[in-house]
Short mmCIF file of C-alpha atoms in Angstrom, two decimals:
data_model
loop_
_atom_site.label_atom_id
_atom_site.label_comp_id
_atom_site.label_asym_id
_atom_site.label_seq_id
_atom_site.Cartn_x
_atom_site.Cartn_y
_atom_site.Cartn_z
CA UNK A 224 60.18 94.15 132.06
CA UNK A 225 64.15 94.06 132.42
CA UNK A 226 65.99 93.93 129.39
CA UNK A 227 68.33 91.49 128.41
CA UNK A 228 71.87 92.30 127.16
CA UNK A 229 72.21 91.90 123.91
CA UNK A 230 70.51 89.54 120.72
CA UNK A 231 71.91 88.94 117.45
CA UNK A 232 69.53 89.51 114.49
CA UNK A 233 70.35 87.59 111.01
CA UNK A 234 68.21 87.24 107.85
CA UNK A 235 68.15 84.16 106.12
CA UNK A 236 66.35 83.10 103.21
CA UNK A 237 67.65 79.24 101.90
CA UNK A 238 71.13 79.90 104.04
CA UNK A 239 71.80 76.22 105.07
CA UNK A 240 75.04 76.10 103.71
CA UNK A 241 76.14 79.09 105.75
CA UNK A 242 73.97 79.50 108.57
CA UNK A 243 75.57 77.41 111.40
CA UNK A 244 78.77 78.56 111.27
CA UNK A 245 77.28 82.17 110.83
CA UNK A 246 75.33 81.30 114.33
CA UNK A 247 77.39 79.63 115.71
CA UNK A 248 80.15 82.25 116.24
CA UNK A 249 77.12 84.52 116.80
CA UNK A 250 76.21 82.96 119.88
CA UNK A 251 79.89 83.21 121.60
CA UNK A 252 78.52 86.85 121.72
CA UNK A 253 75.22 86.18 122.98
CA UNK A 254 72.42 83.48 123.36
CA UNK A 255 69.69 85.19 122.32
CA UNK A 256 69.48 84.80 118.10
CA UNK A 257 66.38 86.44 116.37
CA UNK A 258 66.21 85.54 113.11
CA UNK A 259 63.64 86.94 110.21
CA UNK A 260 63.55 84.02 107.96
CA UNK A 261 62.01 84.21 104.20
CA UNK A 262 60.22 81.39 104.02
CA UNK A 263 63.55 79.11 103.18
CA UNK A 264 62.80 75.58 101.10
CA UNK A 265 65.90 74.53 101.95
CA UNK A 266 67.08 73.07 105.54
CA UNK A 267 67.92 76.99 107.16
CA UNK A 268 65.04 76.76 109.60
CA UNK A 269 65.71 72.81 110.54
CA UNK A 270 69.25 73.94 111.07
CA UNK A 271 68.46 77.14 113.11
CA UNK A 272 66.16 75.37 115.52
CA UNK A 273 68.67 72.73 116.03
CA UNK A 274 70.75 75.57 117.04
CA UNK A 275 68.24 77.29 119.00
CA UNK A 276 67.64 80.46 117.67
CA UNK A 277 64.18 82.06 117.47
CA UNK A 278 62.78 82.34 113.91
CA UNK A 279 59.96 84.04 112.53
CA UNK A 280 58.85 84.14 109.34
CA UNK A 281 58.20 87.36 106.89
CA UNK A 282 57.54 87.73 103.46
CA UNK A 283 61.04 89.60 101.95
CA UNK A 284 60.23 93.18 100.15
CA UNK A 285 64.11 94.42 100.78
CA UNK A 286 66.15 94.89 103.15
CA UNK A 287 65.66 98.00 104.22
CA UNK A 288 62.02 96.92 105.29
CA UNK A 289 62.96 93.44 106.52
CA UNK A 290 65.33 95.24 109.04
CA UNK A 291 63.18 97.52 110.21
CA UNK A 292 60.50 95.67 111.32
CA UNK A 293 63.39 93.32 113.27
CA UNK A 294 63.95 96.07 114.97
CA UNK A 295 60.88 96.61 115.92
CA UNK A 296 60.32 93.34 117.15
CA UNK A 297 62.59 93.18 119.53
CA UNK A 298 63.92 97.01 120.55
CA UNK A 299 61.58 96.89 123.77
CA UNK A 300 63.48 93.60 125.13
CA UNK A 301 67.00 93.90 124.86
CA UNK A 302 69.53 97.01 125.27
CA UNK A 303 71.84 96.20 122.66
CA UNK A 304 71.24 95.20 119.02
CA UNK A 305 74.21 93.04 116.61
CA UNK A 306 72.70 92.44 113.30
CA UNK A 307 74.50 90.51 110.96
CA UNK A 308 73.45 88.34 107.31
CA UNK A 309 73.24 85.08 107.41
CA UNK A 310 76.87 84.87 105.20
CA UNK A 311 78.34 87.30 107.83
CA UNK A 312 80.44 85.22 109.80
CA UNK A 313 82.18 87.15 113.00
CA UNK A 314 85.90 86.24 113.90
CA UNK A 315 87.32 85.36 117.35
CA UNK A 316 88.90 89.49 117.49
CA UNK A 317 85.68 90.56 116.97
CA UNK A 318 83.49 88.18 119.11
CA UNK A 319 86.00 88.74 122.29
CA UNK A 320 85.87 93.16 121.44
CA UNK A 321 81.58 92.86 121.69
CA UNK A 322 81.92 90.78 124.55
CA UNK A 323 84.29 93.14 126.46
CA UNK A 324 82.20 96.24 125.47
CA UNK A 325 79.20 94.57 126.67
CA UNK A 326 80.64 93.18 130.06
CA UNK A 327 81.75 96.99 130.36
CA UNK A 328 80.49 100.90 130.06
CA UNK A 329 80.79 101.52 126.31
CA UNK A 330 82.24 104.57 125.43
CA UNK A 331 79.35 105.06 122.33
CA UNK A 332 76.06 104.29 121.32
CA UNK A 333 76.62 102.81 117.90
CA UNK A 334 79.88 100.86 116.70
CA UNK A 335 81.15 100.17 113.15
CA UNK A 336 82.91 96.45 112.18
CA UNK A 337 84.72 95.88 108.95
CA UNK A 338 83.99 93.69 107.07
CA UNK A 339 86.35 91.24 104.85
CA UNK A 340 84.87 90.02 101.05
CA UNK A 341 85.44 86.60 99.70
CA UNK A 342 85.38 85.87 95.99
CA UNK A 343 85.40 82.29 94.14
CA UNK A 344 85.96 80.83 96.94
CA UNK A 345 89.54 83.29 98.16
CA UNK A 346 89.39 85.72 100.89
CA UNK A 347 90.01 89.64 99.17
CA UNK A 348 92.70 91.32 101.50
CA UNK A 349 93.06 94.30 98.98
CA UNK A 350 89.87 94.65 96.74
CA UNK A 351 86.93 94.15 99.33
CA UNK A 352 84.70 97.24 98.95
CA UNK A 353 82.81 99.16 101.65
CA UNK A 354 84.73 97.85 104.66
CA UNK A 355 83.43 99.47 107.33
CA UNK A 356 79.26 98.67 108.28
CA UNK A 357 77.71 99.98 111.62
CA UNK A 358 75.72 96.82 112.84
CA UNK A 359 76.11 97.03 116.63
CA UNK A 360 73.98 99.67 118.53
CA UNK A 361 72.27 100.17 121.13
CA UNK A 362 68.26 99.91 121.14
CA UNK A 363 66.79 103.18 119.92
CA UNK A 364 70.01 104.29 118.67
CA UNK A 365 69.89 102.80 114.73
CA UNK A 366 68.16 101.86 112.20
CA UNK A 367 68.61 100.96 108.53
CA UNK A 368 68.36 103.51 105.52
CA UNK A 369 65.62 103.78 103.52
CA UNK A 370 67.14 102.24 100.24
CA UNK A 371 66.66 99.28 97.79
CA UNK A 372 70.28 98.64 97.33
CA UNK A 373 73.34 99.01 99.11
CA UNK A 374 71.38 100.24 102.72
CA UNK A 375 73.89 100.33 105.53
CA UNK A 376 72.42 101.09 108.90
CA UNK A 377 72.39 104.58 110.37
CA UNK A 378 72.61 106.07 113.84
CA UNK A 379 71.62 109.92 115.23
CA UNK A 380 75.44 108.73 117.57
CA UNK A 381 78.55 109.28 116.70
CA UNK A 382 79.85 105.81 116.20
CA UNK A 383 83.04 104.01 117.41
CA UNK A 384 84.92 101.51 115.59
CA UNK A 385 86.07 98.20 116.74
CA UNK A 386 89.59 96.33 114.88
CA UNK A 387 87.58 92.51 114.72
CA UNK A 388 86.21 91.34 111.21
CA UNK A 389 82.75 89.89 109.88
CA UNK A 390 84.21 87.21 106.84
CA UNK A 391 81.04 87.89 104.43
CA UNK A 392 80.90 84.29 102.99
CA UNK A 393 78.38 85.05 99.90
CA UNK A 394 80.44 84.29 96.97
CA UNK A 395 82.12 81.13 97.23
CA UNK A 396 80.64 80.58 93.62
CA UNK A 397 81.11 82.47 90.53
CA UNK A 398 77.64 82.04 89.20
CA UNK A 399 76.32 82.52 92.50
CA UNK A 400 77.78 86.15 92.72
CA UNK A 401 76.68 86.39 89.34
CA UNK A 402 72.64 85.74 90.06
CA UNK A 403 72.87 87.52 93.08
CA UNK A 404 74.68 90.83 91.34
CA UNK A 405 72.06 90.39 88.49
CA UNK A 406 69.34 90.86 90.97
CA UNK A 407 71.28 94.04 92.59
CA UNK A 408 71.26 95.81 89.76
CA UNK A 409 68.22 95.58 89.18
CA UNK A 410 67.55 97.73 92.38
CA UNK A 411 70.31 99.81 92.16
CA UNK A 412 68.97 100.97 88.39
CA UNK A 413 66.02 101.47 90.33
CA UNK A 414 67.24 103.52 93.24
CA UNK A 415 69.22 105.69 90.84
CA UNK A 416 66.43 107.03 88.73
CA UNK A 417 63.54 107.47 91.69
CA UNK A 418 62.75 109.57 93.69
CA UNK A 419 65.73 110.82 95.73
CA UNK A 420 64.88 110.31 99.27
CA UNK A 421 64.47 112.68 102.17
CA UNK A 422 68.18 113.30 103.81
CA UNK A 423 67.19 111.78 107.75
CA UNK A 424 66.52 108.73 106.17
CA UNK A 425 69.94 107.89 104.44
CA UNK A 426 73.27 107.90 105.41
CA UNK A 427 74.68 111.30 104.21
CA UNK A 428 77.69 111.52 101.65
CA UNK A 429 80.66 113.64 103.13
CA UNK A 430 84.31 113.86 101.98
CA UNK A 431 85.44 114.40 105.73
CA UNK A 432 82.77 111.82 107.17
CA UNK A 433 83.83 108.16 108.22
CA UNK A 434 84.25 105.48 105.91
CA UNK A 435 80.98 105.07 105.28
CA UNK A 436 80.28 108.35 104.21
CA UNK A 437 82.96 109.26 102.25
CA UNK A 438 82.26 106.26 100.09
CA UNK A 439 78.65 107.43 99.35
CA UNK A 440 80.35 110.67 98.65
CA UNK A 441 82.70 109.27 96.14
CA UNK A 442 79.86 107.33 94.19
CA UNK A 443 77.82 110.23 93.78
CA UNK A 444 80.56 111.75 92.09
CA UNK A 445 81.00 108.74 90.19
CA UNK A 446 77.15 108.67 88.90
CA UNK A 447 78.07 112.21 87.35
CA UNK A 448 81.06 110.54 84.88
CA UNK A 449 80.12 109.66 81.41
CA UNK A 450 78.86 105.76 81.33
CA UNK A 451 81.45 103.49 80.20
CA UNK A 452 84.25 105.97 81.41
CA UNK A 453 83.44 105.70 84.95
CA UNK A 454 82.95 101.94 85.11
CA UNK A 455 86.68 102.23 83.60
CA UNK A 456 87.75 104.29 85.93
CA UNK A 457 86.07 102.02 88.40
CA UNK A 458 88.68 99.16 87.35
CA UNK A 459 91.40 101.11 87.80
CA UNK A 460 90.42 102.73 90.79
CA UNK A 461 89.50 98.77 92.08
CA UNK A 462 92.70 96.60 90.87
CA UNK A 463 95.29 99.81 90.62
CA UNK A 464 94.77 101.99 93.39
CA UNK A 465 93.18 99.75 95.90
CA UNK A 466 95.84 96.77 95.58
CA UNK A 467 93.71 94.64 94.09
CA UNK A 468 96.49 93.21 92.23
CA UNK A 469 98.16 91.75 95.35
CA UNK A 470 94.88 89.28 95.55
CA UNK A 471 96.63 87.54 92.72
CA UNK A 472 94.07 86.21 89.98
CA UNK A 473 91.37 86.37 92.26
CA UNK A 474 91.81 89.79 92.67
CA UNK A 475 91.83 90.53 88.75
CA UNK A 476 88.24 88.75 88.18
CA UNK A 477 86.97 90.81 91.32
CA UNK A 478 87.43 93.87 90.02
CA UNK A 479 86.52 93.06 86.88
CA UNK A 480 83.39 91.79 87.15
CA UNK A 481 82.75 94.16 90.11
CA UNK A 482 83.60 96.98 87.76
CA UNK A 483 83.12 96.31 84.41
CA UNK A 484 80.09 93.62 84.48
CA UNK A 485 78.02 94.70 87.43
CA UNK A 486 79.07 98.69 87.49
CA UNK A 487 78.17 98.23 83.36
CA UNK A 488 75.02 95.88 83.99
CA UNK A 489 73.46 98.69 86.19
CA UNK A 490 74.54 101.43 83.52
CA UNK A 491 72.98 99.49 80.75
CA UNK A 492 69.48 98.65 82.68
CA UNK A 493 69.14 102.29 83.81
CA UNK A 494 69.91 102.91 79.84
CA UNK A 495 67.53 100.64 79.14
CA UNK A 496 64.88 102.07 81.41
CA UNK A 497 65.36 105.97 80.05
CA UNK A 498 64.58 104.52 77.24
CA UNK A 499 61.37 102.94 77.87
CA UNK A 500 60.36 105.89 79.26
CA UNK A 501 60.45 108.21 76.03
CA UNK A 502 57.45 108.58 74.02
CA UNK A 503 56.95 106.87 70.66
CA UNK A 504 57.91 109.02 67.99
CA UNK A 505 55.59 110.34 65.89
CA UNK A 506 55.05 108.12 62.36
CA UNK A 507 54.49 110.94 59.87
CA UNK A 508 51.35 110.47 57.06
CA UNK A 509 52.98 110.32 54.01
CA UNK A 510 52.04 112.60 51.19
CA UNK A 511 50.40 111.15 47.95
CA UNK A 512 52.53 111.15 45.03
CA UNK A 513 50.54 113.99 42.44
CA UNK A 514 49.89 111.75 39.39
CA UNK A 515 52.72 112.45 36.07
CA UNK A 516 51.39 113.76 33.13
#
């Protein structure tokens, strides 16, 4: 069977408020949507078959495994894979760079997109973090790391980069960033005191790698600082360093809640676990008291 171009593959899970813009800029890239839906109560599917996407429905473990098994879905059909979340909303730049590259002969397998934070509502110029995410490849060239939190997708190719944003949307609430962070640090306790996991199956940490890579270098140094120092640090590293400043208030709350609630949140529940894990001390018999004479 020929393949087709390209398809688009989004996740959703209650997305409604999102989704058709999210889609809808999708689809100036190509007609062909797949999306892996989580069994939404809210109007996301309604809305996506009004815009014509196909939808299946899966049972959400994390995202590691959700995009995984997209992938292997739909690999066989088309030559080119974009995946995007269902907050991750492409601009015009980027839309007409994928277009060119796939009306052309790319130069590389795999390509890299930044991506541009909002917070309460404001778009972060300066204190976004992780700004660069590989999400277009070709079939058989990427898949997605083997992680519970912070999983980027990984390719055997060197990638290329293209200058276009994807506006991630997911915070135009305080307390929704809030519930959502609560939940991440949940899994990113988790990730930090298993198992670490075998080195072809997540994107390695290298001072002289690309963007990607250098971060994961940098926060495995930062796991080695002394708790409460580090998410410190963090701040200053965040609103200092970065600019975060020159986002105005908006920038201030970002980095501190991105520092010193949710970097101190995932210090405190990995505490909090350790601790758990140590065994009871032992209660001592106490000695009778020999009688006075």
């Amino acid at each position: 069977m020929e393949q087709d171009s390209c398809v688009v593959v989004i996740l959703t899970f209650n997305s409604a408020s999102i989704i058709r813009e999210t889609v809808l800029q999708a689809k100036k890239v190509s007609p062909n949507v797949f999306v892996v839906d989580s069994h939404s109560t809210d109007s996301t599917v309604a809305l996506l078959d009004e815009l014509g996407c196909t939808v299946v429905q899966r049972p959400f473990s994390n995202y590691s495994d959700q995009r995984n098994w997209a992938i292997s879905q739909i690999e066989a059909h088309y030559r080119w894979q974009l995946h995007l979340d269902a907050d991750e909303v492409l601009d015009e730049q980027a839309v007409g760079e994928i277009r060119a590259l796939l009306a052309g002969t790319p130069r590389f397998d795999a390509y890299m997109l930044r991506r541009r934070d909002y917070f309460m509502g404001q778009m972060l110029r300066f204190s976004g973090v992780n700004p660069w995410h590989l999400r277009l490849f070709r079939s058989g060239a990427g898949r997605c790391e083997s992680r519970l939190y912070d999983q980027h997708f990984i390719s055997t190719a060197t990638p290329g980069r293209l200058q276009g944003f994807m506006h991630d949307k997911n915070s135009a609430r305080l307390t929704d960033w809030i519930a959502s962070h609560n939940r991440w640090s949940d899994a990113e306790a988790k990730e930090k005191l298993g198992p670490r996991l075998a080195a072809d199956n997540v994107l390695k940490p290298r001072l002289l790698g690309d963007a990607r890579e250098r971060t994961r270098f940098i926060k495995e140094i930062y796991y080695k600082l002394p708790t409460g120092l580090r998410s410190l640090g963090y701040f200053i590293y965040r609103y200092v360093f970065r600019l975060g400043f020159l986002d105005g208030t908006t920038g201030f709350y970002f980095a501190f809640f991105q520092a010193l609630w949710f970097r101190m949140l995932v210090d405190a529940k990995m505490y909090e676990q350790r601790t758990a894990q140590r065994p009871a001390p032992e209660l001592k018999t106490p000695q009778p008291i020999p009688p006075t004479e």
